[in-house]
Amino acid sequence: MLLPSIVSCRNLVILSLNYLRLSDRAAHLLGQHLTTFHALKGLLVRGNSFSFRGTSVVTHAGMLAPALTTLDLSTNHASLANDTHPLPDSDAPARLELLALSAIQLGVVGAHWLRGILPKMRFLHTLQLDRNRLRDTDMVYICAGLCSCKMLATLKLSFNDLTHFGVQCMHPVLQACSGLTSLSLGRNRLGPTGVVSLMHGLRPCTRLVSLGLNHNHIGDGGVLAIVEAHPLLYVKSLELAQNMVTHRGGAALASWLRGQSSLTYLGLVDNFLRRPTHEMLRAAAEEREGPRLILEVDEEVLAWTDSEDDFV
């Protein structure tokens, strides 16, 4: 009874149906009526029980909705079934600016599906694909579609199963989406080779301000690739927690900090750094010029400003 009463309200601007255990039947009902919501800008249907078909039904209807810019279908129970809804028959680009598909187990079927729909999303600003068990082969298809989203600024790919091969697949996307400002790749399997490849691919992304690489086992080799990378000259937030970084990597970061004036957050929790390395990083942060820096290391958060009382 809830949805029939909702679909009669044509002037809604935001519709939130999160965690209501909605089934595919509800997804089809939404799909039938979304194009009649001429003022609807945001549709949030997180944590329901849509299958992959139900997810695709709502997504494709949302692509045709006249005003919809935000669509969040995260944490549904989309299975790996291959019965997706047909793509919308329209040459007009979708108005979607944010598409959240976190934790719906996209897999290879979802990757193929995204290759088909992403070229229609020319205004896409944010894409969330974290917690989807995506593999390198899946990224081949996703990136083929994502290259058309030239306005992309935020890409979340954390908690997947990507290696340096997946990063190589991303190079054309990073070239096409040079306005990227935030990239999350935490909890993958990049390793130092993946970071080297990523730094090479990020060269066109001169506006990047946030990079998440926690829990990727990048080691000191990955840190050395980061501190030598031109794309990170203006980064403000860098997350490197749980990466097996030792004193060698910490010393490289300390040297980098002295000449890096834009950074405001550096996360180094759960690495192999001891007190002498902490002190080295602290000294480097005190000597640098620039905005307030928050340095997070094991069991402590250190912050510095550029005032006379540097340590806060």
Coordinates of N, CA and C in Angstrom, one line a residue, residues 73-222:
L73 N 21.1 2.9 -5.1 CA 20.6 1.5 -5.1 C 21.5 0.6 -4.3
S74 N 22.4 1.2 -3.4 CA 23.4 0.4 -2.7 C 22.7 -0.6 -1.8
T75 N 23.5 -1.6 -1.5 CA 23.2 -2.7 -0.5 C 21.9 -3.4 -0.7
N76 N 21.5 -3.5 -2.0 CA 20.4 -4.4 -2.3 C 21.0 -5.8 -2.5
H77 N 20.2 -6.8 -2.8 CA 20.6 -8.2 -2.9 C 20.7 -8.6 -4.4
A78 N 21.2 -7.7 -5.2 CA 21.3 -8.1 -6.7 C 22.1 -9.3 -6.8
S79 N 21.6 -10.3 -7.5 CA 22.3 -11.6 -7.7 C 23.0 -11.5 -9.0
L80 N 23.7 -12.5 -9.4 CA 24.5 -12.5 -10.6 C 23.7 -13.1 -11.8
A81 N 22.3 -13.0 -11.7 CA 21.5 -13.5 -12.8 C 21.7 -12.6 -14.0
N82 N 21.5 -13.2 -15.2 CA 21.8 -12.4 -16.4 C 20.5 -11.8 -17.0
D83 N 19.4 -11.8 -16.3 CA 18.1 -11.3 -16.8 C 17.9 -9.8 -16.5
T84 N 18.8 -9.0 -17.1 CA 18.7 -7.5 -16.9 C 17.6 -7.0 -17.7
H85 N 17.1 -5.8 -17.3 CA 16.0 -5.1 -18.0 C 16.6 -4.5 -19.3
P86 N 15.9 -4.4 -20.4 CA 16.4 -3.8 -21.6 C 16.8 -2.4 -21.4
L87 N 17.8 -2.0 -22.1 CA 18.3 -0.6 -22.0 C 17.2 0.4 -22.5
P88 N 17.1 1.6 -21.9 CA 16.0 2.5 -22.4 C 16.3 2.9 -23.8
D89 N 15.2 3.0 -24.6 CA 15.3 3.3 -26.0 C 15.2 4.8 -26.2
S90 N 16.3 5.5 -26.0 CA 16.4 6.9 -26.1 C 17.8 7.4 -26.3
D91 N 17.9 8.4 -27.2 CA 19.3 8.9 -27.5 C 19.6 10.1 -26.6
A92 N 18.6 10.5 -25.9 CA 18.9 11.6 -24.9 C 19.7 11.2 -23.8
P93 N 20.7 11.9 -23.4 CA 21.6 11.5 -22.3 C 20.8 11.6 -20.9
A94 N 21.1 10.6 -20.1 CA 20.5 10.7 -18.7 C 21.0 11.9 -17.9
R95 N 20.2 12.4 -17.1 CA 20.6 13.6 -16.3 C 21.3 13.2 -15.0
L96 N 21.4 11.9 -14.7 CA 22.0 11.4 -13.5 C 23.4 12.0 -13.3
E97 N 23.6 12.5 -12.0 CA 24.9 13.1 -11.7 C 25.6 12.2 -10.6
L98 N 24.8 11.4 -9.8 CA 25.3 10.5 -8.8 C 24.6 9.2 -9.0
L99 N 25.4 8.1 -9.1 CA 24.9 6.8 -9.2 C 25.7 5.9 -8.2
A100 N 24.9 5.4 -7.2 CA 25.5 4.6 -6.1 C 25.0 3.2 -6.2
L101 N 26.0 2.3 -6.5 CA 25.7 0.9 -6.6 C 26.7 0.1 -5.7
S102 N 26.8 0.5 -4.5 CA 27.7 -0.1 -3.6 C 27.1 -1.4 -3.0
A103 N 28.0 -2.4 -2.9 CA 27.6 -3.7 -2.2 C 26.3 -4.3 -2.8
I104 N 26.3 -4.5 -4.1 CA 25.2 -5.2 -4.7 C 25.7 -6.4 -5.5
Q105 N 27.0 -6.8 -5.3 CA 27.6 -8.0 -6.0 C 27.5 -7.9 -7.5
L106 N 28.0 -6.8 -8.1 CA 27.8 -6.7 -9.5 C 28.5 -7.8 -10.3
G107 N 29.7 -8.1 -10.0 CA 30.4 -9.1 -10.7 C 30.5 -8.9 -12.2
V108 N 30.8 -10.0 -13.0 CA 31.0 -9.8 -14.4 C 29.7 -9.4 -15.2
V109 N 28.5 -9.9 -14.7 CA 27.3 -9.6 -15.4 C 27.0 -8.1 -15.2
G110 N 27.2 -7.6 -14.0 CA 27.0 -6.2 -13.7 C 28.0 -5.3 -14.5
A111 N 29.2 -5.8 -14.7 CA 30.2 -5.1 -15.4 C 29.8 -4.9 -16.9
H112 N 29.3 -6.0 -17.5 CA 28.8 -5.9 -18.9 C 27.6 -4.9 -18.9
W113 N 26.7 -5.0 -17.9 CA 25.6 -4.1 -17.9 C 26.0 -2.6 -17.8
L114 N 27.0 -2.3 -17.0 CA 27.5 -1.0 -16.8 C 28.2 -0.5 -18.1
R115 N 28.8 -1.3 -18.8 CA 29.4 -0.9 -20.1 C 28.3 -0.4 -21.1
G116 N 27.1 -0.9 -21.0 CA 26.0 -0.5 -21.8 C 25.4 0.8 -21.4
I117 N 25.3 1.0 -20.1 CA 24.5 2.2 -19.6 C 25.4 3.4 -19.4
L118 N 26.6 3.2 -19.0 CA 27.5 4.4 -18.7 C 27.6 5.4 -19.8
P119 N 27.8 5.0 -21.1 CA 27.9 6.0 -22.1 C 26.7 6.9 -22.3
K120 N 25.5 6.6 -21.7 CA 24.4 7.4 -21.7 C 24.4 8.4 -20.6
M121 N 25.3 8.3 -19.7 CA 25.4 9.2 -18.5 C 26.5 10.2 -18.6
R122 N 26.3 11.2 -19.5 CA 27.3 12.1 -19.8 C 27.5 13.2 -18.7
F123 N 26.5 13.3 -17.8 CA 26.6 14.3 -16.8 C 27.0 13.7 -15.4
L124 N 27.4 12.4 -15.5 CA 27.7 11.7 -14.2 C 28.9 12.3 -13.5
H125 N 28.7 12.7 -12.3 CA 29.8 13.3 -11.5 C 30.4 12.4 -10.4
T126 N 29.5 11.5 -9.9 CA 30.0 10.5 -8.8 C 29.5 9.1 -9.1
L127 N 30.4 8.2 -9.1 CA 30.1 6.8 -9.3 C 30.6 6.0 -8.1
Q128 N 29.7 5.2 -7.4 CA 30.1 4.4 -6.3 C 30.0 3.0 -6.6
L129 N 31.1 2.3 -6.7 CA 31.1 0.8 -7.0 C 31.9 0.0 -6.0
D130 N 32.0 0.5 -4.8 CA 32.7 -0.2 -3.7 C 31.9 -1.4 -3.2
R131 N 32.7 -2.3 -2.7 CA 32.1 -3.6 -2.1 C 31.3 -4.4 -3.1
N132 N 31.9 -4.6 -4.2 CA 31.2 -5.4 -5.3 C 32.0 -6.6 -5.8
R133 N 33.1 -6.9 -5.1 CA 33.9 -8.1 -5.6 C 34.3 -8.0 -7.0
L134 N 34.5 -6.8 -7.5 CA 35.0 -6.6 -8.9 C 36.4 -7.1 -9.1
R135 N 36.6 -7.7 -10.2 CA 37.9 -8.2 -10.5 C 38.5 -7.4 -11.7
D136 N 39.8 -7.7 -12.0 CA 40.4 -7.0 -13.1 C 39.7 -7.1 -14.4
T137 N 39.2 -8.4 -14.7 CA 38.4 -8.6 -16.0 C 37.1 -7.8 -16.0
D138 N 36.5 -7.6 -14.9 CA 35.3 -6.7 -14.8 C 35.6 -5.3 -15.2
M139 N 36.8 -4.8 -14.7 CA 37.2 -3.4 -15.0 C 37.3 -3.2 -16.5
V140 N 37.7 -4.2 -17.3 CA 37.8 -4.0 -18.7 C 36.5 -3.5 -19.3
Y141 N 35.3 -4.1 -18.9 CA 34.0 -3.7 -19.4 C 33.6 -2.4 -18.8
I142 N 33.8 -2.2 -17.5 CA 33.3 -1.0 -16.8 C 34.1 0.2 -17.4
C143 N 35.3 0.1 -17.6 CA 36.1 1.2 -18.1 C 35.8 1.6 -19.5
A144 N 35.4 0.6 -20.3 CA 35.0 0.8 -21.7 C 33.8 1.8 -21.7
G145 N 32.9 1.6 -20.8 CA 31.7 2.5 -20.7 C 32.0 3.8 -20.0
L146 N 32.9 3.8 -19.0 CA 33.2 4.9 -18.2 C 34.0 6.0 -18.9
C147 N 34.6 5.7 -20.0 CA 35.4 6.7 -20.7 C 34.5 7.8 -21.3
S148 N 33.2 7.5 -21.4 CA 32.3 8.5 -22.0 C 31.8 9.5 -20.9
C149 N 32.1 9.2 -19.6 CA 31.6 10.1 -18.5 C 32.7 11.1 -18.2
K150 N 32.9 12.1 -19.1 CA 34.0 13.0 -19.0 C 33.9 14.0 -17.9
M151 N 32.7 14.1 -17.3 CA 32.5 15.0 -16.1 C 32.7 14.3 -14.8
L152 N 33.2 13.1 -14.8 CA 33.3 12.3 -13.6 C 34.4 13.0 -12.6
A153 N 34.0 13.2 -11.4 CA 34.9 13.8 -10.4 C 35.2 12.9 -9.2
T154 N 34.3 11.9 -8.9 CA 34.4 11.1 -7.7 C 34.2 9.6 -8.2
L155 N 35.2 8.7 -7.9 CA 35.1 7.3 -8.3 C 35.5 6.5 -7.1
K156 N 34.5 5.7 -6.6 CA 34.8 4.8 -5.4 C 34.8 3.4 -5.9
L157 N 36.0 2.7 -5.7 CA 36.2 1.3 -6.1 C 36.9 0.5 -4.9
S158 N 36.7 1.0 -3.7 CA 37.3 0.3 -2.5 C 36.5 -1.0 -2.2
F159 N 37.2 -1.9 -1.5 CA 36.6 -3.2 -1.1 C 36.3 -4.0 -2.3
N160 N 37.2 -4.1 -3.3 CA 37.0 -5.0 -4.4 C 38.2 -6.0 -4.5
D161 N 38.5 -6.5 -5.7 CA 39.6 -7.5 -5.8 C 40.5 -7.1 -7.0
L162 N 40.8 -5.8 -7.0 CA 41.6 -5.3 -8.1 C 43.1 -5.4 -7.9
T163 N 43.9 -5.7 -8.9 CA 45.3 -5.7 -8.9 C 45.9 -4.7 -9.8
H164 N 47.2 -4.8 -10.1 CA 47.8 -3.8 -11.0 C 47.2 -3.9 -12.4
F165 N 46.7 -5.0 -12.8 CA 46.0 -5.2 -14.1 C 44.8 -4.3 -14.2
G166 N 44.0 -4.3 -13.1 CA 42.8 -3.5 -13.0 C 43.1 -2.0 -13.1
V167 N 44.2 -1.6 -12.5 CA 44.7 -0.2 -12.6 C 45.0 0.1 -14.0
Q168 N 45.7 -0.8 -14.7 CA 46.0 -0.5 -16.1 C 44.8 -0.3 -17.0
C169 N 43.7 -1.0 -16.7 CA 42.5 -0.8 -17.4 C 41.9 0.6 -17.2
M170 N 42.2 1.2 -16.1 CA 41.7 2.5 -15.7 C 42.4 3.6 -16.4
H171 N 43.5 3.4 -17.0 CA 44.3 4.5 -17.7 C 43.5 5.3 -18.7
P172 N 42.8 4.7 -19.6 CA 42.0 5.5 -20.5 C 40.9 6.3 -19.8
V173 N 40.3 5.8 -18.7 CA 39.3 6.5 -18.0 C 40.0 7.8 -17.3
L174 N 41.2 7.6 -16.7 CA 41.8 8.7 -16.1 C 42.3 9.7 -17.1
Q175 N 42.6 9.3 -18.3 CA 42.9 10.2 -19.4 C 41.7 11.0 -19.8
A176 N 40.5 10.3 -20.0 CA 39.3 11.0 -20.4 C 38.7 11.9 -19.3
C177 N 38.8 11.4 -18.1 CA 38.2 12.1 -16.9 C 39.3 12.9 -16.2
S178 N 39.9 13.8 -16.8 CA 41.0 14.5 -16.2 C 40.6 15.4 -15.1
G179 N 39.3 15.7 -14.9 CA 38.8 16.5 -13.9 C 38.6 15.8 -12.6
L180 N 39.0 14.5 -12.5 CA 38.8 13.7 -11.3 C 39.4 14.3 -10.1
T181 N 38.6 14.4 -9.0 CA 39.1 15.0 -7.8 C 39.2 14.0 -6.6
S182 N 38.5 12.9 -6.7 CA 38.5 12.0 -5.6 C 38.5 10.5 -6.1
L183 N 39.5 9.7 -5.7 CA 39.6 8.3 -6.1 C 39.8 7.4 -4.9
S184 N 38.9 6.5 -4.7 CA 39.0 5.6 -3.5 C 39.3 4.1 -4.1
L185 N 40.5 3.6 -3.7 CA 40.9 2.3 -4.1 C 41.3 1.4 -2.9
G186 N 40.9 1.8 -1.7 CA 41.2 1.1 -0.5 C 40.7 -0.4 -0.5
R187 N 41.4 -1.2 0.2 CA 41.0 -2.6 0.3 C 40.9 -3.4 -1.0
N188 N 41.9 -3.2 -1.8 CA 42.1 -4.0 -3.0 C 43.5 -4.7 -2.9
R189 N 44.0 -5.1 -4.0 CA 45.3 -5.9 -4.0 C 46.3 -5.2 -5.0
L190 N 46.4 -3.9 -4.9 CA 47.3 -3.2 -5.9 C 48.7 -3.6 -5.8
G191 N 49.3 -3.6 -4.5 CA 50.7 -3.8 -4.4 C 51.5 -2.7 -4.9
P192 N 52.8 -2.7 -4.7 CA 53.6 -1.6 -5.2 C 53.6 -1.4 -6.7
T193 N 53.4 -2.5 -7.5 CA 53.3 -2.4 -8.9 C 52.1 -1.7 -9.3
G194 N 51.0 -1.9 -8.6 CA 49.7 -1.2 -8.9 C 49.8 0.3 -8.7
V195 N 50.5 0.6 -7.6 CA 50.7 2.1 -7.3 C 51.5 2.8 -8.4
V196 N 52.6 2.1 -8.8 CA 53.4 2.7 -9.9 C 52.6 2.9 -11.1
S197 N 51.7 1.9 -11.5 CA 50.9 2.1 -12.6 C 49.8 3.2 -12.4
L198 N 49.3 3.3 -11.2 CA 48.3 4.3 -10.9 C 48.9 5.7 -11.0
M199 N 50.1 5.9 -10.5 CA 50.7 7.2 -10.5 C 50.9 7.6 -12.0
H200 N 51.3 6.7 -12.8 CA 51.4 7.0 -14.2 C 50.1 7.4 -14.9
G201 N 49.0 6.6 -14.5 CA 47.7 6.9 -15.1 C 47.1 8.2 -14.6
L202 N 47.5 8.6 -13.4 CA 46.9 9.8 -12.8 C 47.6 11.1 -13.3
R203 N 48.5 11.1 -14.2 CA 49.2 12.3 -14.6 C 48.3 13.3 -15.2
P204 N 47.3 12.9 -16.0 CA 46.4 14.0 -16.5 C 45.5 14.6 -15.4
C205 N 45.3 13.9 -14.2 CA 44.4 14.3 -13.2 C 45.0 15.4 -12.3
T206 N 45.2 16.5 -12.7 CA 45.9 17.6 -12.0 C 45.0 18.2 -10.9
R207 N 43.7 17.9 -10.9 CA 42.8 18.4 -9.9 C 42.5 17.4 -8.7
L208 N 43.2 16.3 -8.7 CA 43.0 15.3 -7.7 C 43.3 15.9 -6.3
V209 N 42.4 15.8 -5.4 CA 42.6 16.3 -4.0 C 42.5 15.2 -3.0
S210 N 41.9 14.0 -3.3 CA 41.7 12.9 -2.3 C 42.0 11.6 -3.0
L211 N 42.9 10.8 -2.3 CA 43.3 9.5 -2.8 C 43.3 8.5 -1.7
G212 N 42.5 7.5 -1.8 CA 42.5 6.4 -0.8 C 43.1 5.2 -1.2
L213 N 44.2 4.7 -0.5 CA 44.9 3.5 -0.9 C 45.1 2.6 0.3
N214 N 44.3 2.7 1.3 CA 44.6 1.9 2.5 C 44.4 0.5 2.2
H215 N 45.2 -0.4 3.0 CA 45.1 -1.8 2.9 C 45.3 -2.4 1.5
N216 N 46.4 -2.0 0.9 CA 46.7 -2.5 -0.5 C 48.1 -3.1 -0.5
H217 N 48.7 -3.3 0.6 CA 50.1 -3.9 0.7 C 51.1 -3.3 -0.3
I218 N 51.1 -1.9 -0.3 CA 51.9 -1.3 -1.2 C 53.4 -1.2 -0.7
G219 N 53.6 -1.3 0.5 CA 55.0 -1.3 1.1 C 55.7 0.0 0.8
D220 N 57.0 0.0 1.1 CA 57.8 1.1 0.8 C 58.0 1.5 -0.6
G221 N 57.9 0.5 -1.5 CA 58.0 0.7 -2.9 C 56.9 1.5 -3.4
G222 N 55.7 1.3 -2.9 CA 54.5 2.0 -3.3 C 54.6 3.5 -2.8

